[in-house]
mmCIF file of C-alpha atoms and ligand atoms in Angstrom:
data_model
loop_
_atom_site.group_PDB
_atom_site.id
_atom_site.type_symbol
_atom_site.label_atom_id
_atom_site.label_comp_id
_atom_site.label_asym_id
_atom_site.label_seq_id
_atom_site.Cartn_x
_atom_site.Cartn_y
_atom_site.Cartn_z
ATOM 1 C CA UNK A 18 7.017 -7.989 -17.894
ATOM 2 C CA UNK A 19 7.022 -11.192 -19.883
ATOM 3 C CA UNK A 20 7.387 -10.237 -23.377
ATOM 4 C CA UNK A 21 6.101 -7.248 -25.414
ATOM 5 C CA UNK A 22 2.253 -6.819 -25.979
ATOM 6 C CA UNK A 23 0.308 -4.077 -27.675
ATOM 7 C CA UNK A 24 -3.788 -3.366 -27.128
ATOM 8 C CA UNK A 25 -6.191 -1.129 -28.490
ATOM 9 C CA UNK A 26 -4.774 1.837 -30.822
ATOM 10 C CA UNK A 27 -1.088 3.361 -30.663
ATOM 11 C CA UNK A 28 0.641 5.771 -33.362
ATOM 12 C CA UNK A 29 2.863 4.893 -35.560
ATOM 13 C CA UNK A 30 5.907 6.042 -33.560
ATOM 14 C CA UNK A 31 6.794 6.927 -30.291
ATOM 15 C CA UNK A 32 6.003 10.470 -28.974
ATOM 16 C CA UNK A 33 4.338 11.821 -32.170
ATOM 17 C CA UNK A 34 1.143 13.398 -32.451
ATOM 18 C CA UNK A 35 -2.181 11.010 -31.804
ATOM 19 C CA UNK A 36 -5.680 12.264 -31.486
ATOM 20 C CA UNK A 37 -8.749 10.928 -30.754
ATOM 21 C CA UNK A 38 -11.847 13.012 -32.648
ATOM 22 C CA UNK A 39 -9.190 15.699 -33.197
ATOM 23 C CA UNK A 40 -8.022 16.117 -29.269
ATOM 24 C CA UNK A 41 -4.486 15.392 -29.069
ATOM 25 C CA UNK A 42 -4.192 12.206 -26.769
ATOM 26 C CA UNK A 43 -1.753 12.496 -23.522
ATOM 27 C CA UNK A 44 0.902 9.943 -23.861
ATOM 28 C CA UNK A 45 2.295 8.459 -20.446
ATOM 29 C CA UNK A 46 5.534 6.640 -20.110
ATOM 30 C CA UNK A 47 5.335 4.349 -17.179
ATOM 31 C CA UNK A 48 8.399 2.645 -16.673
ATOM 32 C CA UNK A 49 11.063 1.263 -14.374
ATOM 33 C CA UNK A 50 14.271 2.371 -13.234
ATOM 34 C CA UNK A 51 14.109 6.051 -14.504
ATOM 35 C CA UNK A 52 14.215 5.496 -18.754
ATOM 36 C CA UNK A 53 16.286 2.304 -18.470
ATOM 37 C CA UNK A 54 14.072 -0.379 -17.046
ATOM 38 C CA UNK A 55 10.937 -2.169 -18.814
ATOM 39 C CA UNK A 56 8.190 0.293 -19.552
ATOM 40 C CA UNK A 57 4.560 0.769 -21.269
ATOM 41 C CA UNK A 58 3.297 3.803 -23.348
ATOM 42 C CA UNK A 59 -0.445 4.652 -22.638
ATOM 43 C CA UNK A 60 -2.328 6.967 -24.668
ATOM 44 C CA UNK A 61 -4.999 8.651 -22.595
ATOM 45 C CA UNK A 62 -8.202 10.592 -23.189
ATOM 46 C CA UNK A 63 -7.221 13.301 -19.899
ATOM 47 C CA UNK A 64 -4.073 13.898 -18.367
ATOM 48 C CA UNK A 65 -3.636 11.239 -15.940
ATOM 49 C CA UNK A 66 -2.118 14.016 -13.296
ATOM 50 C CA UNK A 67 -5.477 15.568 -13.238
ATOM 51 C CA UNK A 68 -6.962 15.394 -9.726
ATOM 52 C CA UNK A 69 -10.107 17.522 -8.639
ATOM 53 C CA UNK A 70 -9.103 17.017 -5.110
ATOM 54 C CA UNK A 71 -6.324 15.368 -2.690
ATOM 55 C CA UNK A 72 -8.401 13.602 -0.448
ATOM 56 C CA UNK A 73 -7.244 11.777 3.139
ATOM 57 C CA UNK A 74 -4.303 10.024 3.503
ATOM 58 C CA UNK A 75 -4.624 6.682 5.690
ATOM 59 C CA UNK A 76 -1.364 5.302 7.173
ATOM 60 C CA UNK A 77 -0.620 1.755 7.498
ATOM 61 C CA UNK A 78 -0.597 0.524 10.732
ATOM 62 C CA UNK A 79 0.703 -3.062 11.559
ATOM 63 C CA UNK A 80 -0.578 -4.992 14.532
ATOM 64 C CA UNK A 81 2.893 -6.640 15.626
ATOM 65 C CA UNK A 82 3.126 -9.813 17.442
ATOM 66 C CA UNK A 83 6.312 -10.393 19.263
ATOM 67 C CA UNK A 84 6.033 -13.960 20.621
ATOM 68 C CA UNK A 85 8.139 -15.017 23.668
ATOM 69 C CA UNK A 86 9.548 -18.066 21.733
ATOM 70 C CA UNK A 87 11.260 -18.657 18.569
ATOM 71 C CA UNK A 88 9.631 -21.717 17.044
ATOM 72 C CA UNK A 89 7.832 -23.480 14.407
ATOM 73 C CA UNK A 90 4.330 -22.390 13.894
ATOM 74 C CA UNK A 91 1.407 -23.744 12.147
ATOM 75 C CA UNK A 92 -1.782 -21.077 11.464
ATOM 76 C CA UNK A 93 -4.833 -22.301 10.590
ATOM 77 C CA UNK A 94 -6.526 -19.916 7.993
ATOM 78 C CA UNK A 95 -9.502 -21.886 6.635
ATOM 79 C CA UNK A 96 -11.810 -21.364 9.526
ATOM 80 C CA UNK A 97 -9.886 -18.779 11.075
ATOM 81 C CA UNK A 98 -10.574 -15.894 8.533
ATOM 82 C CA UNK A 99 -14.030 -14.483 7.814
ATOM 83 C CA UNK A 100 -15.219 -12.962 4.801
ATOM 84 C CA UNK A 101 -14.247 -9.219 5.399
ATOM 85 C CA UNK A 102 -13.844 -6.114 3.284
ATOM 86 C CA UNK A 103 -13.167 -5.910 -0.191
ATOM 87 C CA UNK A 104 -10.103 -6.850 -2.497
ATOM 88 C CA UNK A 105 -7.751 -3.899 -0.740
ATOM 89 C CA UNK A 106 -9.162 -2.940 2.547
ATOM 90 C CA UNK A 107 -9.882 -6.651 3.350
ATOM 91 C CA UNK A 108 -6.431 -7.646 2.986
ATOM 92 C CA UNK A 109 -5.402 -9.139 6.689
ATOM 93 C CA UNK A 110 -1.631 -8.945 7.099
ATOM 94 C CA UNK A 111 -0.196 -12.220 8.661
ATOM 95 C CA UNK A 112 3.678 -11.773 8.362
ATOM 96 C CA UNK A 113 5.974 -9.484 6.998
ATOM 97 C CA UNK A 114 9.625 -7.712 6.448
ATOM 98 C CA UNK A 115 11.257 -4.920 4.859
ATOM 99 C CA UNK A 116 11.081 -7.083 1.400
ATOM 100 C CA UNK A 117 7.397 -8.536 1.654
ATOM 101 C CA UNK A 118 3.904 -8.503 3.288
ATOM 102 C CA UNK A 119 2.190 -11.447 3.333
ATOM 103 C CA UNK A 120 -1.726 -11.161 3.754
ATOM 104 C CA UNK A 121 -4.770 -13.240 3.472
ATOM 105 C CA UNK A 122 -7.987 -11.911 2.038
ATOM 106 C CA UNK A 123 -11.641 -12.982 1.632
ATOM 107 C CA UNK A 124 -13.574 -10.103 0.096
ATOM 108 C CA UNK A 125 -16.924 -9.988 0.470
ATOM 109 C CA UNK A 126 -17.637 -6.499 -0.829
ATOM 110 C CA UNK A 127 -17.144 -4.988 -3.969
ATOM 111 C CA UNK A 128 -14.678 -2.195 -4.456
ATOM 112 C CA UNK A 129 -16.514 1.388 -5.074
ATOM 113 C CA UNK A 130 -13.060 3.114 -6.005
ATOM 114 C CA UNK A 131 -9.928 2.103 -7.997
ATOM 115 C CA UNK A 132 -6.654 1.206 -6.650
ATOM 116 C CA UNK A 133 -2.986 1.626 -7.329
ATOM 117 C CA UNK A 134 -0.357 0.413 -5.571
ATOM 118 C CA UNK A 135 2.365 3.028 -6.532
ATOM 119 C CA UNK A 136 5.003 1.337 -4.233
ATOM 120 C CA UNK A 137 5.194 -2.147 -4.784
ATOM 121 C CA UNK A 138 4.753 -4.825 -7.160
ATOM 122 C CA UNK A 139 1.898 -7.574 -6.077
ATOM 123 C CA UNK A 140 1.276 -11.206 -6.642
ATOM 124 C CA UNK A 141 -2.267 -12.472 -5.699
ATOM 125 C CA UNK A 142 -2.530 -16.059 -5.230
ATOM 126 C CA UNK A 143 -6.338 -16.913 -6.090
ATOM 127 C CA UNK A 144 -7.138 -20.457 -3.532
ATOM 128 C CA UNK A 145 -10.924 -19.965 -4.340
ATOM 129 C CA UNK A 146 -13.143 -17.621 -6.827
ATOM 130 C CA UNK A 147 -12.881 -16.265 -10.008
ATOM 131 C CA UNK A 148 -13.666 -12.860 -11.654
ATOM 132 C CA UNK A 149 -12.079 -10.053 -13.476
ATOM 133 C CA UNK A 150 -9.060 -7.755 -12.355
ATOM 134 C CA UNK A 151 -10.342 -4.901 -14.027
ATOM 135 C CA UNK A 152 -7.020 -2.603 -15.245
ATOM 136 C CA UNK A 153 -5.942 0.589 -16.671
ATOM 137 C CA UNK A 154 -4.321 -2.013 -19.326
ATOM 138 C CA UNK A 155 -7.822 -4.182 -20.028
ATOM 139 C CA UNK A 156 -9.396 -6.795 -18.133
ATOM 140 C CA UNK A 157 -7.778 -9.865 -16.661
ATOM 141 C CA UNK A 158 -10.170 -12.746 -16.135
ATOM 142 C CA UNK A 159 -8.947 -14.735 -13.052
ATOM 143 C CA UNK A 160 -9.867 -18.238 -11.695
ATOM 144 C CA UNK A 161 -8.717 -20.418 -8.665
ATOM 145 C CA UNK A 162 -5.407 -21.375 -8.908
ATOM 146 C CA UNK A 163 -4.266 -18.319 -10.725
ATOM 147 C CA UNK A 164 -1.672 -16.264 -9.651
ATOM 148 C CA UNK A 165 -2.226 -12.822 -10.612
ATOM 149 C CA UNK A 166 0.564 -10.404 -11.149
ATOM 150 C CA UNK A 167 0.361 -6.870 -11.142
ATOM 151 C CA UNK A 168 3.466 -4.552 -11.112
ATOM 152 C CA UNK A 169 3.396 -1.442 -9.304
ATOM 153 C CA UNK A 170 1.729 1.595 -11.045
ATOM 154 C CA UNK A 171 -1.296 -0.544 -12.357
ATOM 155 C CA UNK A 172 -4.781 1.013 -11.702
ATOM 156 C CA UNK A 173 -7.239 -1.448 -11.039
ATOM 157 C CA UNK A 174 -10.538 -2.696 -9.638
ATOM 158 C CA UNK A 175 -11.322 -6.315 -8.441
ATOM 159 C CA UNK A 176 -14.905 -7.512 -10.169
ATOM 160 C CA UNK A 177 -15.163 -10.841 -7.952
ATOM 161 C CA UNK A 178 -17.469 -13.469 -8.911
ATOM 162 C CA UNK A 179 -18.467 -15.635 -6.104
ATOM 163 C CA UNK A 180 -16.602 -16.477 -2.841
ATOM 164 C CA UNK A 181 -13.447 -15.692 -2.938
ATOM 165 C CA UNK A 182 -10.137 -16.614 -1.093
ATOM 166 C CA UNK A 183 -6.424 -15.005 -1.561
ATOM 167 C CA UNK A 184 -3.123 -15.400 -0.551
ATOM 168 C CA UNK A 185 -1.475 -12.032 -1.066
ATOM 169 C CA UNK A 186 2.215 -10.932 -1.668
ATOM 170 C CA UNK A 187 3.107 -7.173 -2.113
ATOM 171 C CA UNK A 188 6.663 -5.965 -2.280
ATOM 172 C CA UNK A 189 8.495 -2.776 -2.628
ATOM 173 C CA UNK A 190 11.011 -4.738 -4.608
ATOM 174 C CA UNK A 191 10.119 -6.122 -8.125
ATOM 175 C CA UNK A 192 8.626 -9.476 -8.269
ATOM 176 C CA UNK A 193 9.711 -11.180 -11.711
ATOM 177 C CA UNK A 194 10.434 -14.257 -13.910
ATOM 178 C CA UNK A 195 13.189 -15.934 -12.478
ATOM 179 C CA UNK A 196 16.441 -15.178 -14.432
ATOM 180 C CA UNK A 197 17.569 -18.535 -14.983
ATOM 181 C CA UNK A 198 14.680 -19.372 -16.580
ATOM 182 C CA UNK A 199 15.244 -16.996 -19.714
ATOM 183 C CA UNK A 200 17.683 -16.114 -22.244
ATOM 184 C CA UNK A 201 19.531 -12.940 -23.228
ATOM 185 C CA UNK A 202 16.426 -11.940 -24.856
ATOM 186 C CA UNK A 203 13.959 -12.659 -22.251
ATOM 187 C CA UNK A 204 12.611 -15.952 -23.749
ATOM 188 C CA UNK A 205 11.595 -18.656 -21.565
ATOM 189 C CA UNK A 206 14.214 -21.435 -21.932
ATOM 190 C CA UNK A 207 13.323 -24.914 -22.743
ATOM 191 C CA UNK A 208 13.937 -26.350 -19.102
ATOM 192 C CA UNK A 209 11.910 -23.269 -17.450
ATOM 193 C CA UNK A 210 8.825 -24.835 -15.720
ATOM 194 C CA UNK A 211 6.351 -22.838 -17.470
ATOM 195 C CA UNK A 212 6.434 -20.846 -21.264
ATOM 196 C CA UNK A 213 5.058 -17.759 -22.363
ATOM 197 C CA UNK A 214 1.910 -19.438 -23.716
ATOM 198 C CA UNK A 215 0.895 -19.943 -19.932
ATOM 199 C CA UNK A 216 1.185 -16.416 -19.311
ATOM 200 C CA UNK A 217 -2.018 -14.596 -19.663
ATOM 201 C CA UNK A 218 -2.080 -10.542 -20.064
ATOM 202 C CA UNK A 219 -4.736 -8.160 -20.475
ATOM 203 C CA UNK A 220 -7.417 -9.717 -22.887
ATOM 204 C CA UNK A 221 -9.899 -6.597 -23.686
ATOM 205 C CA UNK A 222 -9.339 -3.156 -23.211
ATOM 206 C CA UNK A 223 -12.214 -1.107 -22.396
ATOM 207 C CA UNK A 224 -12.067 3.279 -23.122
ATOM 208 C CA UNK A 225 -14.025 4.933 -20.802
ATOM 209 C CA UNK A 226 -15.082 8.182 -22.038
ATOM 210 C CA UNK A 227 -17.627 8.989 -19.074
ATOM 211 C CA UNK A 228 -17.299 11.964 -16.539
ATOM 212 C CA UNK A 229 -18.587 12.021 -12.885
ATOM 213 C CA UNK A 230 -16.749 11.075 -9.474
ATOM 214 C CA UNK A 231 -14.145 8.909 -9.352
ATOM 215 C CA UNK A 232 -11.980 7.757 -6.316
ATOM 216 C CA UNK A 233 -8.454 6.391 -6.602
ATOM 217 C CA UNK A 234 -6.745 4.910 -3.788
ATOM 218 C CA UNK A 235 -2.862 5.162 -4.098
ATOM 219 C CA UNK A 236 -0.795 3.059 -1.882
ATOM 220 C CA UNK A 237 2.199 5.395 -1.114
ATOM 221 C CA UNK A 238 4.850 6.127 1.123
ATOM 222 C CA UNK A 239 3.324 3.651 3.626
ATOM 223 C CA UNK A 240 -0.157 4.279 3.348
ATOM 224 C CA UNK A 241 -3.426 5.163 1.177
ATOM 225 C CA UNK A 242 -3.569 7.961 -0.125
ATOM 226 C CA UNK A 243 -7.298 8.718 -1.829
ATOM 227 C CA UNK A 244 -7.882 11.202 -4.957
ATOM 228 C CA UNK A 245 -11.127 12.305 -6.473
ATOM 229 C CA UNK A 246 -11.015 12.351 -10.316
ATOM 230 C CA UNK A 247 -13.870 13.877 -12.669
ATOM 231 C CA UNK A 248 -13.149 11.411 -15.352
ATOM 232 C CA UNK A 249 -12.825 7.734 -15.479
ATOM 233 C CA UNK A 250 -9.517 6.473 -14.879
ATOM 234 C CA UNK A 251 -9.635 3.518 -17.770
ATOM 235 C CA UNK A 252 -9.311 6.364 -20.044
ATOM 236 C CA UNK A 253 -6.592 4.722 -22.310
ATOM 237 C CA UNK A 254 -7.368 4.147 -26.087
ATOM 238 C CA UNK A 255 -4.177 2.044 -26.772
ATOM 239 C CA UNK A 256 -1.140 0.878 -25.002
ATOM 240 C CA UNK A 257 2.158 -1.187 -25.656
ATOM 241 C CA UNK A 258 5.186 -2.415 -23.602
ATOM 242 C CA UNK A 259 6.478 -4.700 -21.381
ATOM 243 C CA UNK A 260 4.787 -3.614 -18.013
ATOM 244 C CA UNK A 261 0.947 -4.755 -17.679
ATOM 245 C CA UNK A 262 -0.610 -7.475 -15.271
ATOM 246 C CA UNK A 263 -0.952 -11.077 -16.102
ATOM 247 C CA UNK A 264 -1.732 -14.073 -14.967
ATOM 248 C CA UNK A 265 -0.338 -17.640 -14.582
ATOM 249 C CA UNK A 266 -2.087 -20.574 -13.301
ATOM 250 C CA UNK A 267 -0.388 -22.983 -10.861
ATOM 251 C CA UNK A 268 -1.872 -25.925 -12.554
ATOM 252 C CA UNK A 269 0.308 -24.930 -15.536
ATOM 253 C CA UNK A 270 3.245 -25.210 -13.600
ATOM 254 C CA UNK A 271 5.272 -28.360 -14.720
ATOM 255 C CA UNK A 272 7.190 -29.827 -12.356
ATOM 256 C CA UNK A 273 10.650 -30.857 -12.313
ATOM 257 C CA UNK A 274 11.337 -34.810 -10.790
ATOM 258 C CA UNK A 275 14.507 -36.358 -10.243
ATOM 259 C CA UNK A 276 15.726 -39.926 -9.472
ATOM 260 C CA UNK A 277 16.560 -38.395 -5.931
ATOM 261 C CA UNK A 278 15.025 -35.962 -4.070
ATOM 262 C CA UNK A 279 14.869 -32.316 -5.949
ATOM 263 C CA UNK A 280 15.369 -29.126 -3.749
ATOM 264 C CA UNK A 281 13.029 -26.253 -3.127
ATOM 265 C CA UNK A 282 14.294 -23.788 -6.217
ATOM 266 C CA UNK A 283 13.143 -26.505 -8.780
ATOM 267 C CA UNK A 284 9.672 -25.541 -7.501
ATOM 268 C CA UNK A 285 10.314 -21.556 -8.018
ATOM 269 C CA UNK A 286 8.010 -19.638 -9.956
ATOM 270 C CA UNK A 287 8.645 -15.921 -8.857
ATOM 271 C CA UNK A 288 11.791 -14.110 -7.973
ATOM 272 C CA UNK A 289 11.430 -10.960 -5.515
ATOM 273 C CA UNK A 290 13.854 -9.090 -3.567
ATOM 274 C CA UNK A 291 15.505 -11.320 -1.131
ATOM 275 C CA UNK A 292 12.565 -13.859 -1.364
ATOM 276 C CA UNK A 293 11.135 -16.228 -3.590
ATOM 277 C CA UNK A 294 7.731 -17.832 -4.694
ATOM 278 C CA UNK A 295 7.536 -21.542 -5.201
ATOM 279 C CA UNK A 296 4.501 -23.972 -6.458
ATOM 280 C CA UNK A 297 4.474 -27.285 -5.450
ATOM 281 C CA UNK A 298 2.603 -29.361 -7.607
ATOM 282 C CA UNK A 299 1.138 -32.938 -8.435
ATOM 283 C CA UNK A 300 4.020 -34.837 -9.744
ATOM 284 C CA UNK A 301 5.685 -38.246 -9.721
ATOM 285 C CA UNK A 302 8.436 -38.657 -6.968
ATOM 286 C CA UNK A 303 11.855 -39.476 -6.776
ATOM 287 C CA UNK A 304 12.296 -42.560 -8.525
ATOM 288 C CA UNK A 305 16.152 -44.449 -7.456
ATOM 289 C CA UNK A 306 15.110 -47.686 -6.060
ATOM 290 C CA UNK A 307 16.983 -46.191 -2.558
ATOM 291 C CA UNK A 308 15.104 -42.914 -2.828
ATOM 292 C CA UNK A 309 13.517 -41.369 -0.032
ATOM 293 C CA UNK A 310 10.706 -39.223 -1.402
ATOM 294 C CA UNK A 311 10.214 -36.732 1.167
ATOM 295 C CA UNK A 312 12.735 -34.348 2.227
ATOM 296 C CA UNK A 313 15.867 -34.973 4.429
ATOM 297 C CA UNK A 314 16.036 -32.648 7.619
ATOM 298 C CA UNK A 315 17.185 -28.922 6.637
ATOM 299 C CA UNK A 316 18.569 -25.650 8.312
ATOM 300 C CA UNK A 317 17.730 -22.895 6.016
ATOM 301 C CA UNK A 318 20.176 -20.897 8.457
ATOM 302 C CA UNK A 319 19.176 -17.187 7.026
ATOM 303 C CA UNK A 320 16.002 -17.932 5.158
ATOM 304 C CA UNK A 321 12.366 -18.325 6.674
ATOM 305 C CA UNK A 322 9.969 -20.419 5.022
ATOM 306 C CA UNK A 323 6.316 -20.174 4.853
ATOM 307 C CA UNK A 324 4.237 -22.777 3.212
ATOM 308 C CA UNK A 325 0.565 -22.109 2.637
ATOM 309 C CA UNK A 326 -1.282 -25.497 1.651
ATOM 310 C CA UNK A 327 -3.777 -25.218 -0.877
ATOM 311 C CA UNK A 328 -5.196 -28.621 -1.876
ATOM 312 C CA UNK A 329 -4.385 -32.093 -1.621
ATOM 313 C CA UNK A 330 -4.213 -34.757 1.320
ATOM 314 C CA UNK A 331 -2.122 -33.498 3.792
ATOM 315 C CA UNK A 332 -2.805 -36.368 6.064
ATOM 316 C CA UNK A 333 1.286 -37.346 6.009
ATOM 317 C CA UNK A 334 2.180 -33.993 7.389
ATOM 318 C CA UNK A 335 -0.174 -34.392 10.717
ATOM 319 C CA UNK A 336 -2.334 -31.735 11.695
ATOM 320 C CA UNK A 337 -2.184 -29.784 8.336
ATOM 321 C CA UNK A 338 -5.178 -28.800 6.497
ATOM 322 C CA UNK A 339 -6.283 -26.991 3.596
ATOM 323 C CA UNK A 340 -5.315 -23.460 4.406
ATOM 324 C CA UNK A 341 -2.868 -24.232 6.891
ATOM 325 C CA UNK A 342 -0.054 -22.038 6.598
ATOM 326 C CA UNK A 343 3.493 -23.378 8.451
ATOM 327 C CA UNK A 344 6.346 -21.057 9.400
ATOM 328 C CA UNK A 345 9.653 -22.581 9.608
ATOM 329 C CA UNK A 346 11.716 -19.792 10.884
ATOM 330 C CA UNK A 347 15.879 -19.158 10.263
ATOM 331 C CA UNK A 348 18.196 -20.737 12.710
ATOM 332 C CA UNK A 349 16.340 -24.193 13.664
ATOM 333 C CA UNK A 350 16.149 -27.115 11.995
ATOM 334 C CA UNK A 351 12.739 -28.732 10.271
ATOM 335 C CA UNK A 352 11.899 -32.072 8.406
ATOM 336 C CA UNK A 353 9.287 -34.642 8.346
ATOM 337 C CA UNK A 354 7.687 -36.100 11.211
ATOM 338 C CA UNK A 355 8.703 -39.010 13.058
ATOM 339 C CA UNK A 356 8.122 -42.022 11.261
ATOM 340 C CA UNK A 357 7.525 -40.439 8.106
ATOM 341 C CA UNK A 358 10.813 -40.982 5.933
ATOM 342 C CA UNK A 359 10.348 -44.661 6.385
ATOM 343 C CA UNK A 360 6.292 -44.777 5.353
ATOM 344 C CA UNK A 361 7.325 -42.458 2.117
ATOM 345 C CA UNK A 362 9.614 -45.228 0.700
ATOM 346 C CA UNK A 363 8.020 -46.855 -2.393
ATOM 347 C CA UNK A 364 5.381 -44.137 -2.898
ATOM 348 C CA UNK A 365 5.545 -42.867 -6.402
ATOM 349 C CA UNK A 366 3.505 -39.810 -6.582
ATOM 350 C CA UNK A 367 2.223 -36.784 -4.695
ATOM 351 C CA UNK A 368 -1.317 -34.510 -5.345
ATOM 352 C CA UNK A 369 -0.387 -31.938 -2.902
ATOM 353 C CA UNK A 370 -0.882 -28.418 -3.943
ATOM 354 C CA UNK A 371 0.966 -25.893 -2.314
ATOM 355 C CA UNK A 372 2.313 -22.082 -2.672
ATOM 356 C CA UNK A 373 5.792 -21.508 -0.604
ATOM 357 C CA UNK A 374 7.786 -18.361 0.153
ATOM 358 C CA UNK A 375 10.889 -18.354 1.191
ATOM 359 C CA UNK A 376 12.577 -15.138 2.623
ATOM 360 C CA UNK A 377 16.294 -14.372 3.180
ATOM 361 C CA UNK A 378 15.181 -12.149 6.103
ATOM 362 C CA UNK A 379 13.546 -12.360 9.289
ATOM 363 C CA UNK A 380 9.570 -12.204 9.163
ATOM 364 C CA UNK A 381 7.686 -10.364 11.984
ATOM 365 C CA UNK A 382 4.265 -11.654 12.972
ATOM 366 C CA UNK A 383 1.157 -9.778 13.612
ATOM 367 C CA UNK A 384 -1.723 -10.183 16.076
ATOM 368 C CA UNK A 385 -3.770 -11.934 13.463
ATOM 369 C CA UNK A 386 -0.905 -14.518 13.609
ATOM 370 C CA UNK A 387 -1.435 -15.119 17.151
ATOM 371 C CA UNK A 388 -4.914 -15.875 16.675
ATOM 372 C CA UNK A 389 -4.688 -18.466 14.340
ATOM 373 C CA UNK A 390 -1.272 -20.021 15.937
ATOM 374 C CA UNK A 391 -2.052 -23.363 17.250
ATOM 375 C CA UNK A 392 1.033 -23.266 19.696
ATOM 376 C CA UNK A 393 1.401 -27.082 19.354
ATOM 377 C CA UNK A 394 3.116 -27.397 16.266
ATOM 378 C CA UNK A 395 6.563 -26.785 17.463
ATOM 379 C CA UNK A 396 6.553 -29.994 19.611
ATOM 380 C CA UNK A 397 5.035 -32.084 16.679
ATOM 381 C CA UNK A 398 7.979 -33.717 16.344
ATOM 382 C CA UNK A 399 7.613 -35.565 19.492
ATOM 383 C CA UNK A 400 5.507 -38.860 18.930
ATOM 384 C CA UNK A 401 3.632 -38.257 22.159
ATOM 385 C CA UNK A 402 2.469 -34.832 21.113
ATOM 386 C CA UNK A 403 1.809 -35.466 17.233
ATOM 387 C CA UNK A 404 -1.656 -34.883 16.344
ATOM 388 C CA UNK A 405 -3.035 -38.038 14.701
ATOM 389 C CA UNK A 406 -2.639 -38.193 10.913
ATOM 390 C CA UNK A 407 -4.237 -40.324 8.143
ATOM 391 C CA UNK A 408 -1.278 -41.085 5.968
ATOM 392 C CA UNK A 409 -1.725 -44.887 5.705
ATOM 393 C CA UNK A 410 -5.244 -44.152 4.254
ATOM 394 C CA UNK A 411 -4.041 -42.142 0.918
ATOM 395 C CA UNK A 412 -0.139 -42.666 0.686
ATOM 396 C CA UNK A 413 -0.732 -40.410 -2.574
ATOM 397 C CA UNK A 414 -1.215 -37.145 -0.059
ATOM 398 C CA UNK A 415 2.479 -37.143 1.156
ATOM 399 C CA UNK A 416 3.782 -33.738 1.456
ATOM 400 C CA UNK A 417 7.065 -33.737 -0.345
ATOM 401 C CA UNK A 418 8.082 -30.513 1.154
ATOM 402 C CA UNK A 419 8.495 -29.679 4.785
HETATM 403 FE FE1 LIG B 21 11.669 -26.854 4.491
#
């Protein structure tokens, strides 16, 4: 998606004969919006339509929790999510709407199948762990702090190394680089918080020629359809185009600071259909002599704010810890805890690292959210009910957005 890439062998022109040891290869155009959007062209040893068995279909069932009260919430996920399943089956849905699903995942099993999201784009934020996302476009190495961006239609398999912890976004819409960061030709502008060099496409293409039994699960029509193949699905000898998986490290996001407080759009990293994903990174804070370095109270009347706290000292956000998720739903105001605006004055930097997703339509919650909900957060603006904090010990831990 970010720019033109080519890996492996492709013929001199599109749509002409291209052979491997005399055998005509199968050309596949994988594209968006009919034939008008971005596309990649892949050259397969075997027709990608070939299946030996259409296996079971497993519908997605969401275990919804409809709470009694409309209120701010705090979910503690660090200890609350046990390792379970693989990188797909182990995804545990926390909240969702028609535009985005937000899941937590701590896989501890290898995938013994391949996966393709046939109806959505994915962004997987790697909180902990490293490994390789093996894909039909080639290997995509990943490490903690990476956003792995996987466009729909990409067949892949996680090969994790060590313990893993992900925050997963899946969307039936496109997940893209914000348009305002790009010029009319697609190049990232000078004021964008990241550049093409920060974007890492697949590194190595491995062409598999083996026959045997291979299983592919495709997310489609609200469920998972399994297929059996008699060839390895990574049978591509080369591809080129604009559609492929890539990574971007949150540590490569160049924060934008101002003399007075900069609003969340300055942290935007991705744009989705009716939602955005933002990165809050360590940075210098607002430098006007009268600046208040933490945010003003705000009512985002028609958006919901979900924040996942990655690292840093969140002592000034009392009760918040690494792995915490806060949800500030639409229609009610939120802001710094009592006394913290005063305490923040004079602070010059923050060490926070957090991922935020703002949605423009209400989010629904799952029973997992009910399990992890601390039940107290809505009252944490009352001095007498606020949890103890240690902001005084490390003021650099101030959380710059609530
Ligand atoms: Fe907010």
